[in-house]
Coordinates of C-alpha atoms in Angstrom, one line a residue:
Chain N
M1 CA 0.0 0.0 0.0
R2 CA 1.3 3.4 -1.0
T3 CA 1.9 6.0 1.8
M4 CA 0.5 9.5 1.1
V5 CA 2.9 12.2 1.9
T6 CA 1.2 15.5 2.9
G7 CA 2.3 19.0 2.1
L8 CA 3.6 21.0 -0.7
R9 CA 6.8 20.5 -2.6
H10 CA 7.2 23.9 -4.1
E11 CA 10.1 23.9 -6.6
L12 CA 11.7 26.7 -8.5
F13 CA 12.9 25.7 -12.0
L14 CA 15.2 28.3 -13.6
Y15 CA 15.8 27.9 -17.3
T16 CA 17.7 29.9 -19.9
R17 CA 16.6 28.1 -23.0
F18 CA 13.1 27.6 -24.2
S19 CA 13.9 24.0 -25.1
D20 CA 14.8 23.3 -21.4
L21 CA 11.4 24.5 -20.3
V22 CA 9.7 22.2 -22.8
E23 CA 12.0 19.3 -21.9
I24 CA 11.3 19.5 -18.2
C25 CA 7.6 19.8 -18.7
V26 CA 7.5 16.7 -21.0
S27 CA 9.7 14.8 -18.5
I28 CA 7.4 15.7 -15.6
L29 CA 4.3 14.9 -17.5
R30 CA 5.5 11.5 -18.7
Q31 CA 6.6 10.6 -15.1
A32 CA 3.2 11.7 -13.8
S33 CA 1.5 9.6 -16.4
E34 CA 3.5 6.5 -15.3
D35 CA 2.5 7.2 -11.7
D36 CA -1.1 7.9 -12.7
E37 CA -0.9 11.4 -11.1
P38 CA -3.2 14.2 -12.3
V39 CA -1.3 17.2 -13.7
L40 CA -2.4 20.8 -14.3
V41 CA 0.0 22.8 -16.6
A42 CA -0.6 26.5 -16.6
L43 CA 1.7 28.4 -18.9
A44 CA 1.4 31.3 -21.4
S45 CA -0.1 30.2 -24.7
D46 CA 3.1 30.0 -26.7
R47 CA 4.7 27.7 -24.1
L48 CA 1.6 25.5 -23.9
E49 CA 1.6 25.1 -27.6
A50 CA 5.3 24.0 -27.6
V51 CA 4.7 21.5 -24.7
R52 CA 1.7 20.0 -26.5
D53 CA 3.6 19.7 -29.7
A54 CA 6.5 17.9 -27.9
L55 CA 4.1 15.5 -26.2
N56 CA 2.6 14.6 -29.6
G57 CA -0.7 13.7 -28.2
G58 CA 0.8 12.5 -24.9
P59 CA -0.8 11.4 -21.7
G60 CA -4.4 11.9 -21.0
N61 CA -4.1 12.8 -17.3
V62 CA -3.1 16.4 -18.1
E63 CA -5.2 19.6 -18.0
F64 CA -3.8 22.6 -19.8
A65 CA -4.6 26.2 -18.8
D66 CA -3.5 29.5 -20.3
M67 CA -1.8 31.3 -17.4
A68 CA -2.6 34.7 -19.0
E69 CA -6.3 33.9 -18.2
L70 CA -6.1 31.7 -15.1
G71 CA -3.4 33.9 -13.5
Q72 CA -4.5 37.3 -15.0
N73 CA -5.2 38.2 -11.4
P74 CA -2.6 36.1 -9.5
A75 CA -4.8 36.2 -6.4
R76 CA -7.0 33.7 -8.3
I77 CA -4.4 31.0 -8.8
I78 CA -4.6 29.4 -5.4
S79 CA -8.4 29.0 -5.8
A80 CA -7.8 27.5 -9.2
W81 CA -5.5 24.9 -7.6
H82 CA -8.2 24.2 -5.0
D83 CA -10.7 23.6 -7.8
F84 CA -8.2 21.2 -9.5
F85 CA -7.8 19.4 -6.2
A86 CA -11.5 19.1 -5.8
R87 CA -11.9 17.6 -9.3
H88 CA -9.4 14.9 -8.3
A89 CA -10.3 14.5 -4.7
E90 CA -11.7 10.9 -5.1
E91 CA -8.5 9.7 -6.8
D92 CA -6.5 9.9 -3.6
R93 CA -3.3 10.5 -5.7
P94 CA -0.6 13.1 -5.4
I95 CA -1.2 16.2 -7.5
V96 CA 1.4 17.7 -9.9
G97 CA 1.3 21.3 -11.1
I98 CA 3.5 23.3 -13.4
G99 CA 2.8 27.0 -13.3
E100 CA 4.7 29.9 -14.9
S101 CA 3.1 33.1 -13.7
V102 CA 5.9 35.6 -14.5
W103 CA 7.0 36.3 -18.0
E104 CA 9.0 39.0 -19.7
G105 CA 7.0 42.2 -20.2
R106 CA 4.4 41.5 -17.5
P107 CA 3.5 44.8 -15.8
S108 CA 5.2 45.3 -12.4
P109 CA 2.0 45.4 -10.3
E110 CA 1.1 42.0 -11.8
V111 CA 4.6 40.7 -11.1
A112 CA 4.3 41.9 -7.5
E113 CA 1.1 39.9 -7.1
C114 CA 2.9 36.9 -8.5
F115 CA 5.5 37.2 -5.8
L116 CA 2.9 37.4 -3.1
H117 CA 1.0 34.5 -4.7
E118 CA 4.2 32.3 -4.7
A119 CA 4.9 33.1 -1.1
L120 CA 1.3 32.4 0.0
C121 CA 1.3 29.0 -1.8
N122 CA 3.7 27.8 0.9
V123 CA 1.0 28.6 3.5
A124 CA -2.1 27.7 1.5
F125 CA -0.9 24.1 0.7
A126 CA 1.2 23.4 3.8
R127 CA -1.3 20.9 5.0
A128 CA -2.7 19.8 1.6
S129 CA -2.4 16.2 0.5
E130 CA 0.7 15.7 -1.6
F131 CA 1.2 18.4 -4.1
R132 CA 4.3 18.9 -6.2
A133 CA 4.3 22.4 -7.8
I134 CA 7.0 23.3 -10.2
C135 CA 7.4 27.0 -11.1
P136 CA 9.5 27.7 -14.1
Y137 CA 11.2 31.2 -14.4
D138 CA 13.0 32.3 -17.5
A139 CA 16.4 33.4 -16.1
S140 CA 17.6 34.7 -19.5
A141 CA 14.7 37.1 -20.0
L142 CA 13.6 38.2 -16.5
D143 CA 15.4 40.9 -14.5
P144 CA 17.8 39.7 -11.7
P145 CA 15.5 41.2 -8.9
V146 CA 12.7 39.0 -10.2
I147 CA 14.8 35.9 -10.0
E148 CA 15.9 37.0 -6.5
H149 CA 12.2 37.2 -5.4
A150 CA 11.6 33.8 -6.9
R151 CA 14.4 32.3 -4.9
R152 CA 13.0 33.7 -1.7
T153 CA 9.6 32.1 -2.2
H154 CA 10.5 28.5 -3.2
P155 CA 11.8 26.1 -0.6
L156 CA 13.2 23.8 -3.3
V157 CA 15.1 24.3 -6.5
L158 CA 14.8 21.8 -9.3
D159 CA 18.2 21.2 -10.9
A160 CA 19.6 18.4 -13.1
D161 CA 19.7 16.0 -10.1
G162 CA 16.1 16.7 -9.0
P163 CA 14.7 19.0 -6.3
V164 CA 17.2 20.2 -3.7
P165 CA 16.7 22.5 -0.7
N166 CA 17.0 26.2 -1.5
P167 CA 19.2 28.1 1.0
E168 CA 17.8 31.4 -0.2
F169 CA 14.2 30.5 0.7
R170 CA 12.6 32.8 3.3
P171 CA 9.8 31.1 5.2
D172 CA 8.3 34.4 6.3
Q173 CA 8.4 36.0 2.9
H174 CA 4.6 35.8 2.6
R175 CA 4.1 38.0 5.7
A176 CA 6.8 40.5 4.7
L177 CA 5.2 41.0 1.3
F178 CA 1.7 41.1 2.6
E179 CA 2.5 43.6 5.3
E180 CA 4.5 46.0 3.1
P181 CA 2.3 48.9 1.8
L182 CA 2.0 49.2 -2.0
P183 CA 4.0 51.9 -3.7
E184 CA 2.5 55.3 -3.6
P185 CA 0.7 56.4 -6.8
P186 CA 3.0 58.1 -9.3
V187 CA 0.5 61.0 -9.6
D188 CA -1.6 62.9 -7.0
P189 CA -4.7 60.8 -6.7
E190 CA -8.3 62.0 -6.4
T191 CA -9.4 61.2 -2.8
A192 CA -12.7 61.0 -1.0
E193 CA -13.4 59.9 2.5
F194 CA -16.5 57.7 3.0
D195 CA -18.5 55.9 5.6
L196 CA -21.6 53.7 5.7
R197 CA -23.9 56.6 4.8
S198 CA -21.9 57.7 1.8
L199 CA -21.4 54.3 0.1
D200 CA -23.8 55.5 -2.6
R201 CA -21.7 58.5 -3.3
L202 CA -18.6 56.4 -3.5
R203 CA -20.3 54.2 -6.1
R204 CA -21.4 57.2 -8.1
T205 CA -17.7 58.3 -8.1
V206 CA -16.4 54.9 -9.1
S207 CA -19.0 54.4 -11.8
E208 CA -18.6 57.9 -13.3
T209 CA -14.8 57.7 -13.3
A210 CA -14.8 54.3 -15.0
I211 CA -17.2 55.3 -17.7
D212 CA -15.5 58.6 -18.2
A213 CA -12.2 56.7 -18.7
G214 CA -13.8 54.8 -21.5
L215 CA -14.3 51.4 -19.7
E216 CA -17.0 49.2 -21.2
P217 CA -20.1 49.1 -19.1
I218 CA -19.7 45.4 -18.1
R219 CA -16.1 45.9 -17.0
A220 CA -17.2 49.1 -15.2
D221 CA -19.9 47.1 -13.4
H222 CA -17.3 44.5 -12.3
V223 CA -15.0 47.3 -11.0
L224 CA -17.9 48.9 -9.2
F225 CA -18.9 45.7 -7.5
A226 CA -15.3 45.0 -6.4
V227 CA -14.6 48.5 -5.1
N228 CA -18.0 48.5 -3.2
E229 CA -17.2 45.2 -1.5
A230 CA -13.8 46.4 -0.4
A231 CA -15.5 49.6 0.8
E232 CA -18.1 47.7 2.8
N233 CA -15.3 45.6 4.3
S234 CA -13.7 48.9 5.4
V235 CA -16.9 50.2 6.9
R236 CA -17.6 46.9 8.8
H237 CA -14.1 45.9 9.9
G238 CA -11.9 48.9 9.3
G239 CA -13.1 51.4 11.7
G240 CA -16.2 52.8 10.0
R241 CA -14.5 55.4 7.9
A242 CA -12.1 54.9 5.0
L243 CA -10.5 56.5 2.1
L244 CA -11.1 56.1 -1.6
R245 CA -8.2 57.1 -3.9
H246 CA -8.3 56.8 -7.7
W247 CA -5.8 57.7 -10.4
R248 CA -4.6 56.9 -13.9
E249 CA -1.2 55.1 -14.2
G250 CA -0.2 54.7 -17.8
S251 CA -3.0 52.8 -19.4
A252 CA -4.3 51.6 -16.1
L253 CA -7.2 53.0 -14.1
V254 CA -6.6 52.3 -10.4
F255 CA -9.1 52.5 -7.4
E256 CA -7.9 52.0 -3.9
I257 CA -9.8 51.6 -0.6
R258 CA -7.7 52.3 2.4
D259 CA -8.6 52.0 6.1
E260 CA -7.1 51.6 9.5
G261 CA -8.2 48.0 10.1
R262 CA -6.0 45.0 9.7
I263 CA -6.6 41.7 7.8
S264 CA -5.2 38.9 10.0
E265 CA -6.0 36.1 7.6
L266 CA -3.4 36.4 4.9
L267 CA -5.2 33.9 2.6
A268 CA -8.5 35.9 2.8
G269 CA -10.1 35.9 -0.6
R270 CA -7.9 33.2 -2.1
I271 CA -9.7 30.0 -0.9
P272 CA -13.0 29.0 -2.5
I273 CA -15.8 29.4 0.0
D274 CA -19.1 27.5 0.4
A275 CA -21.9 29.9 -0.6
A276 CA -24.0 28.5 2.2
E277 CA -21.6 29.9 4.8
Q278 CA -21.4 33.5 5.6
T279 CA -17.8 33.6 6.5
R280 CA -15.5 36.6 6.5
G281 CA -13.3 36.8 3.4
F282 CA -16.2 35.9 1.1
G283 CA -16.5 39.4 -0.2
L284 CA -12.7 39.5 -0.9
Y285 CA -13.0 36.2 -2.7
L286 CA -15.5 37.8 -5.1
V287 CA -13.2 40.9 -5.4
N288 CA -10.4 38.6 -6.6
Q289 CA -12.6 36.6 -8.9
L290 CA -14.1 39.6 -10.6
S291 CA -11.1 41.9 -10.8
E292 CA -8.6 41.9 -13.6
L293 CA -6.0 42.7 -10.9
A294 CA -6.6 43.1 -7.2
Q295 CA -3.9 44.0 -4.8
V296 CA -4.4 43.5 -1.0
R297 CA -1.9 44.6 1.6
S298 CA -2.4 44.8 5.4
G299 CA -0.2 45.5 8.3
P300 CA 0.0 47.6 11.5
W301 CA -0.4 50.6 9.4
G302 CA -3.8 49.6 8.0
T303 CA -5.2 47.9 4.9
Q304 CA -5.1 48.7 1.2
V305 CA -7.2 47.1 -1.5
R306 CA -6.4 48.2 -5.1
I307 CA -8.4 47.3 -8.1
R308 CA -6.6 47.9 -11.5
V309 CA -8.0 47.8 -15.0
D310 CA -6.1 48.2 -18.2
L311 CA -8.0 50.6 -20.4
N312 CA -6.1 49.3 -23.5
S313 CA -7.3 45.8 -23.1
T314 CA -10.8 44.5 -23.8
Chain H
M1 CA -47.5 42.6 11.3
A2 CA -46.1 42.1 14.8
A3 CA -42.7 41.1 13.3
F4 CA -42.8 44.2 11.1
C5 CA -43.5 46.4 14.1
A6 CA -40.8 44.6 16.1
S7 CA -38.2 45.3 13.4
G8 CA -39.0 49.0 13.6
L9 CA -38.7 49.0 17.4
A10 CA -35.3 47.2 17.1
A11 CA -34.2 49.8 14.5
G12 CA -35.0 52.8 16.7
E13 CA -38.0 53.9 14.6
K14 CA -41.2 55.2 16.0
V15 CA -43.8 52.6 15.3
M16 CA -47.5 53.2 14.7
H17 CA -50.0 50.3 14.3
V18 CA -53.2 51.5 12.7
A19 CA -56.0 49.0 12.5
P20 CA -59.6 48.4 13.5
E21 CA -59.8 48.1 17.3
R22 CA -60.6 44.4 17.2
L23 CA -57.3 43.8 15.3
Q24 CA -55.1 45.8 17.7
D25 CA -55.0 43.2 20.5
P26 CA -53.6 40.3 18.5
V27 CA -50.7 42.4 17.3
L28 CA -50.0 43.9 20.7
S29 CA -50.3 40.5 22.3
S30 CA -47.9 39.0 19.7
L31 CA -45.4 41.8 20.5
A32 CA -45.7 41.1 24.2
E33 CA -45.1 37.4 23.6
T34 CA -41.9 38.2 21.9
G35 CA -40.6 40.0 24.9
H36 CA -41.8 43.5 24.3
D37 CA -43.1 45.5 27.3
V38 CA -46.0 46.9 25.2
E39 CA -47.4 49.1 28.0
R40 CA -44.1 50.7 28.6
L41 CA -43.4 51.3 24.9
I42 CA -46.8 53.0 24.5
E43 CA -46.2 55.0 27.6
L44 CA -42.8 56.2 26.2
G45 CA -44.4 57.0 22.9
R46 CA -42.2 54.6 21.0
L47 CA -45.3 52.6 20.0
E48 CA -48.7 53.9 19.2
A49 CA -51.8 51.8 18.6
R50 CA -54.3 53.9 16.7
P51 CA -57.8 52.9 15.7
I52 CA -58.1 53.3 11.9
D53 CA -61.2 55.5 12.0
Q54 CA -59.2 58.0 14.1
I55 CA -56.5 58.3 11.4
Y56 CA -58.5 58.0 8.2
R57 CA -61.8 59.8 9.2
T58 CA -65.0 59.0 7.5
E59 CA -65.6 58.0 3.9
E60 CA -67.0 61.5 3.0
D61 CA -64.1 63.2 4.6
F62 CA -61.4 61.1 3.0
D63 CA -58.9 63.5 1.5
P64 CA -55.7 61.9 0.2
P65 CA -53.4 65.0 0.2
R66 CA -54.4 65.9 3.7
Q67 CA -54.1 62.3 4.8
V68 CA -50.5 62.1 3.5
E69 CA -49.7 65.4 5.1
T70 CA -50.7 63.9 8.4
Y71 CA -48.1 61.2 7.9
R72 CA -45.5 63.7 6.8
E73 CA -46.0 65.7 10.0
A74 CA -45.8 62.4 12.0
I75 CA -42.5 61.6 10.3
D76 CA -41.1 65.0 11.0
A77 CA -42.2 64.8 14.6
A78 CA -40.6 61.3 15.0
C79 CA -37.3 62.5 13.6
S80 CA -37.3 65.6 15.8
Q81 CA -37.8 63.4 18.8
G82 CA -34.7 61.4 17.9
Y83 CA -36.2 58.4 16.2
S84 CA -34.5 57.2 13.0
G85 CA -37.8 57.3 11.2
L86 CA -41.5 56.4 11.3
R87 CA -42.8 52.9 10.7
V88 CA -46.5 52.4 10.1
G89 CA -48.2 49.1 10.0
A90 CA -51.7 49.7 8.8
D91 CA -54.6 47.3 8.1
G92 CA -56.3 49.3 5.4
T93 CA -59.2 46.8 4.8
P94 CA -61.8 49.3 6.0
L95 CA -60.7 51.7 3.4
L96 CA -61.5 49.4 0.5
G97 CA -64.1 50.8 -1.8
R98 CA -63.1 54.5 -1.2
A99 CA -62.9 56.2 -4.5
D100 CA -59.5 57.8 -4.0
L101 CA -57.8 54.9 -2.4
T102 CA -55.4 54.2 -5.3
A103 CA -54.5 57.8 -5.6
Y104 CA -53.9 57.9 -1.9
E105 CA -51.7 54.9 -2.0
L106 CA -49.6 56.5 -4.8
R107 CA -49.2 59.6 -2.7
A108 CA -48.2 57.7 0.3
D109 CA -45.7 55.8 -1.8
L110 CA -44.2 59.0 -3.1
L111 CA -43.9 60.3 0.4
A112 CA -42.2 57.1 1.4
S113 CA -39.7 57.4 -1.5
R114 CA -38.3 60.6 0.0
S115 CA -38.7 60.1 3.7
P116 CA -37.4 57.9 6.5
Y117 CA -40.7 56.2 6.4
V118 CA -41.5 52.5 6.2
A119 CA -45.1 51.4 5.9
L120 CA -46.7 48.0 5.6
C121 CA -50.2 48.2 4.3
A122 CA -52.3 45.1 4.8
Y123 CA -55.5 44.3 3.0
D124 CA -57.7 41.3 3.7
R125 CA -57.8 39.2 0.6
R126 CA -61.1 37.7 1.6
V127 CA -62.9 41.1 1.1
C128 CA -60.6 42.5 -1.7
D129 CA -61.5 41.6 -5.2
Q130 CA -58.7 40.7 -7.7
G131 CA -59.2 43.9 -9.7
T132 CA -58.8 46.2 -6.7
L133 CA -55.9 44.2 -5.5
T134 CA -54.1 44.5 -8.9
E135 CA -54.8 48.2 -9.0
L136 CA -53.4 48.7 -5.5
E137 CA -50.4 46.6 -6.3
S138 CA -49.7 48.7 -9.4
V139 CA -49.1 51.8 -7.3
H140 CA -48.0 50.1 -4.1
A141 CA -44.3 49.6 -3.5
L142 CA -42.9 48.4 -0.3
R143 CA -40.0 50.8 -0.1
A144 CA -37.2 51.1 2.4
H145 CA -35.0 54.0 3.0
R146 CA -31.9 55.0 4.8
A147 CA -33.0 56.3 8.2
G148 CA -32.0 59.7 9.4
P149 CA -32.0 63.1 7.9
S150 CA -29.7 62.3 5.0
Y151 CA -30.1 59.2 3.0
G152 CA -29.1 58.3 -0.5
P153 CA -30.4 55.7 -2.9
T154 CA -33.7 54.0 -2.4
F155 CA -34.8 50.5 -3.3
S156 CA -38.2 49.2 -4.0
I157 CA -39.9 45.9 -3.6
H158 CA -43.3 45.7 -5.0
G159 CA -45.7 43.3 -6.5
T160 CA -45.8 42.6 -10.2
D161 CA -48.8 42.0 -12.4
D162 CA -48.0 38.3 -12.7
G163 CA -48.1 37.8 -8.9
G164 CA -44.4 37.9 -8.3
I165 CA -42.2 40.7 -7.0
A166 CA -39.9 43.2 -8.5
L167 CA -36.8 44.6 -7.0
G168 CA -35.5 48.0 -8.1
G169 CA -32.8 50.4 -7.2
E170 CA -29.7 49.9 -5.1
F171 CA -29.1 47.3 -2.4
D172 CA -26.0 47.6 -0.2
L173 CA -24.9 47.2 3.4
V174 CA -27.1 50.0 4.5
V175 CA -30.3 48.4 3.6
R176 CA -29.2 44.8 3.9
D177 CA -31.4 44.0 6.9
Q178 CA -34.4 45.8 5.5
L179 CA -34.0 43.8 2.2
R180 CA -34.0 40.5 4.1
E181 CA -37.0 41.5 6.2
L182 CA -39.0 42.7 3.2
L183 CA -38.2 39.7 1.1
L184 CA -39.6 37.6 4.0
V185 CA -42.8 39.8 3.9
A186 CA -42.9 39.5 0.1
N187 CA -42.4 35.8 0.2
E188 CA -45.6 35.5 2.2
A189 CA -47.5 37.6 -0.3
V190 CA -46.5 36.5 -3.8
T191 CA -48.7 34.3 -5.9
S192 CA -46.0 33.5 -8.5
P193 CA -42.5 32.5 -7.8
T194 CA -41.0 35.2 -9.9
I195 CA -38.5 37.9 -9.0
D196 CA -38.1 40.6 -11.5
L197 CA -34.7 42.2 -11.5
S198 CA -35.0 44.3 -14.6
R199 CA -34.8 47.5 -12.6
L200 CA -32.0 46.4 -10.3
A201 CA -29.3 49.1 -10.4
F202 CA -26.9 47.6 -7.9
A203 CA -26.7 44.7 -5.6
D204 CA -23.8 43.9 -3.3
L205 CA -22.8 40.4 -2.3
S206 CA -25.0 40.4 0.9
S207 CA -28.0 41.4 -1.2
V208 CA -27.4 38.7 -3.8
R209 CA -27.2 36.3 -0.9
S210 CA -30.5 37.6 0.6
I211 CA -32.2 37.1 -2.8
A212 CA -30.8 33.6 -3.1
E213 CA -32.0 32.7 0.4
A214 CA -35.4 34.3 -0.3
A215 CA -35.6 32.4 -3.6
Q216 CA -34.8 29.1 -1.9
G217 CA -37.4 29.9 0.7
L218 CA -40.0 30.7 -1.9
S219 CA -39.2 27.5 -3.8
A220 CA -39.6 25.5 -0.6
T221 CA -42.9 27.0 0.1
T222 CA -44.4 26.8 -3.3
G223 CA -42.7 23.6 -4.5
E224 CA -41.8 25.3 -7.7
D225 CA -38.7 26.7 -9.4
V226 CA -38.2 30.4 -8.8
V227 CA -37.6 32.6 -11.8
L228 CA -35.2 35.5 -11.6
R229 CA -36.2 37.6 -14.5
D230 CA -34.0 40.0 -16.5
A231 CA -31.1 39.9 -14.0
P232 CA -28.3 42.2 -14.9
S233 CA -25.3 40.4 -16.3
V234 CA -23.1 41.4 -13.3
F235 CA -25.7 39.9 -11.0
R236 CA -25.6 36.6 -12.9
K237 CA -21.8 36.6 -12.8
I238 CA -21.7 37.1 -9.0
W239 CA -24.3 34.5 -8.6
Q240 CA -22.2 32.0 -10.5
L241 CA -18.9 33.0 -9.0
A242 CA -20.2 32.8 -5.4
G243 CA -21.7 29.4 -5.9
F244 CA -25.3 30.2 -5.6
D245 CA -26.2 27.9 -8.5
A246 CA -25.5 25.0 -6.1
F247 CA -26.9 26.8 -3.0
A248 CA -30.2 27.6 -4.7
P249 CA -30.6 24.9 -7.4
S250 CA -34.3 25.7 -7.9
V251 CA -33.6 29.1 -9.3
V252 CA -33.7 29.7 -13.0
F253 CA -32.7 32.8 -14.9
R254 CA -34.9 34.1 -17.7
S255 CA -34.9 37.1 -19.9
G256 CA -37.7 38.9 -21.6
E257 CA -41.4 39.3 -20.9
A258 CA -43.2 36.8 -18.7
T259 CA -45.0 34.1 -20.7

């Protein structure tokens, strides 16, 4: 009888050649096929295509996902893994994942969320059933500070001999990243204080700002819902009064809700929740699911929730 | 009616129960049974039990504008005394047959749309013909408002021609409890398990949840699927993302006119 090992094996795989990425993916997939282990491969579309071609029809226990969609908002990736776990819960097998969330040219706020996501994975899956997660990073294309961040968030490094302990791993990196305030806006933002009785005015401001910026109505509705949920969280848990800030940053439109409360549950909003339960964090889960990019930070200084939309994308 | 009055007392509103004298006791007794010191509440002025003929005068003297003005003064008086608003639960059955009743209800509804005023108007179905009931429903919204001197958006819950209810306006944290309470009231009154959302301007997660719970309750009562009609696309998206498809499996979404 096979003994299940619990916990996450979170491995960093640094590559410098595209062919190395394809090769390691194929090797992992074939091994998983032999061991009858379900695999989710989440890569950018060009990489997915190359891996599929190399497999030439390959094993049937693999799900492929376009990371640009699944991980558009990196705060959604952990819940996607939970969903994958749920789909294979009855198999009682180790789960294998390959996920490349950072690629050359990805905007820095998105990359910052990838770092936080990688760090929080170590917490989210610490007590999961056996889960091997391999995270490729393109060391030839990404800036050195990006690679440094990647080294801090992965307890293992996958090299030619297999996974080995990573001395640069920082176990508390998730907390350090979560508690560090986001960079200040590059321009003077518009600001408005609000409380329970002015939630309607806050929504008017958000809605008008989004529409004036040229955002399509459906995306404006999503932003409005997300900002309102963050604002209601502030009113309920953040001291009753809070601050809305909004600004343009390049092609991005950014809304921020800031209050003096503190989020103690670092995984709030990242774990799927049963709709029948009225647990805290449910609103934040919806914020993450509905937002193209949501950034949450909280520490002794208070809480920030930023919702970003790219006006150039559709 | 007693639950409606109790909610107002809990919310810091001045509560007025208006009904024929024979219908006063059951409501006051019901309030007492749920732990309210009715005599003390009446003594303090927080609760008033008024005979309907004292409020609405005789048939010949029924003057809708003046009647509504009476309530407006009562709202102002309640607010100036520190209440968060006025809540009136009225059994209007004795008013049935009065020529200006529909106009009066419309005026009362308009007053409610701009005041910290919540009213529940009851009519005895046994003595109210379908035509009159439909007419009253067409002008009769159960509205709820932010209490206090400054309040923002309103929402409405009112009956629809096909016997269901329609929700309109904005629902957020401020009106969350009122929504839940009114949906319970509405659930007892509807004759068709249909909730029209075509005029829904905004609903936060707690409101979507309240609607899901109400729909499930309605389905359990009627044994039928509940139709959510003309829901905005963002509402459907939230419904799906939050997992309400599984929570309320008897809910179906439909678009377009009722068939």
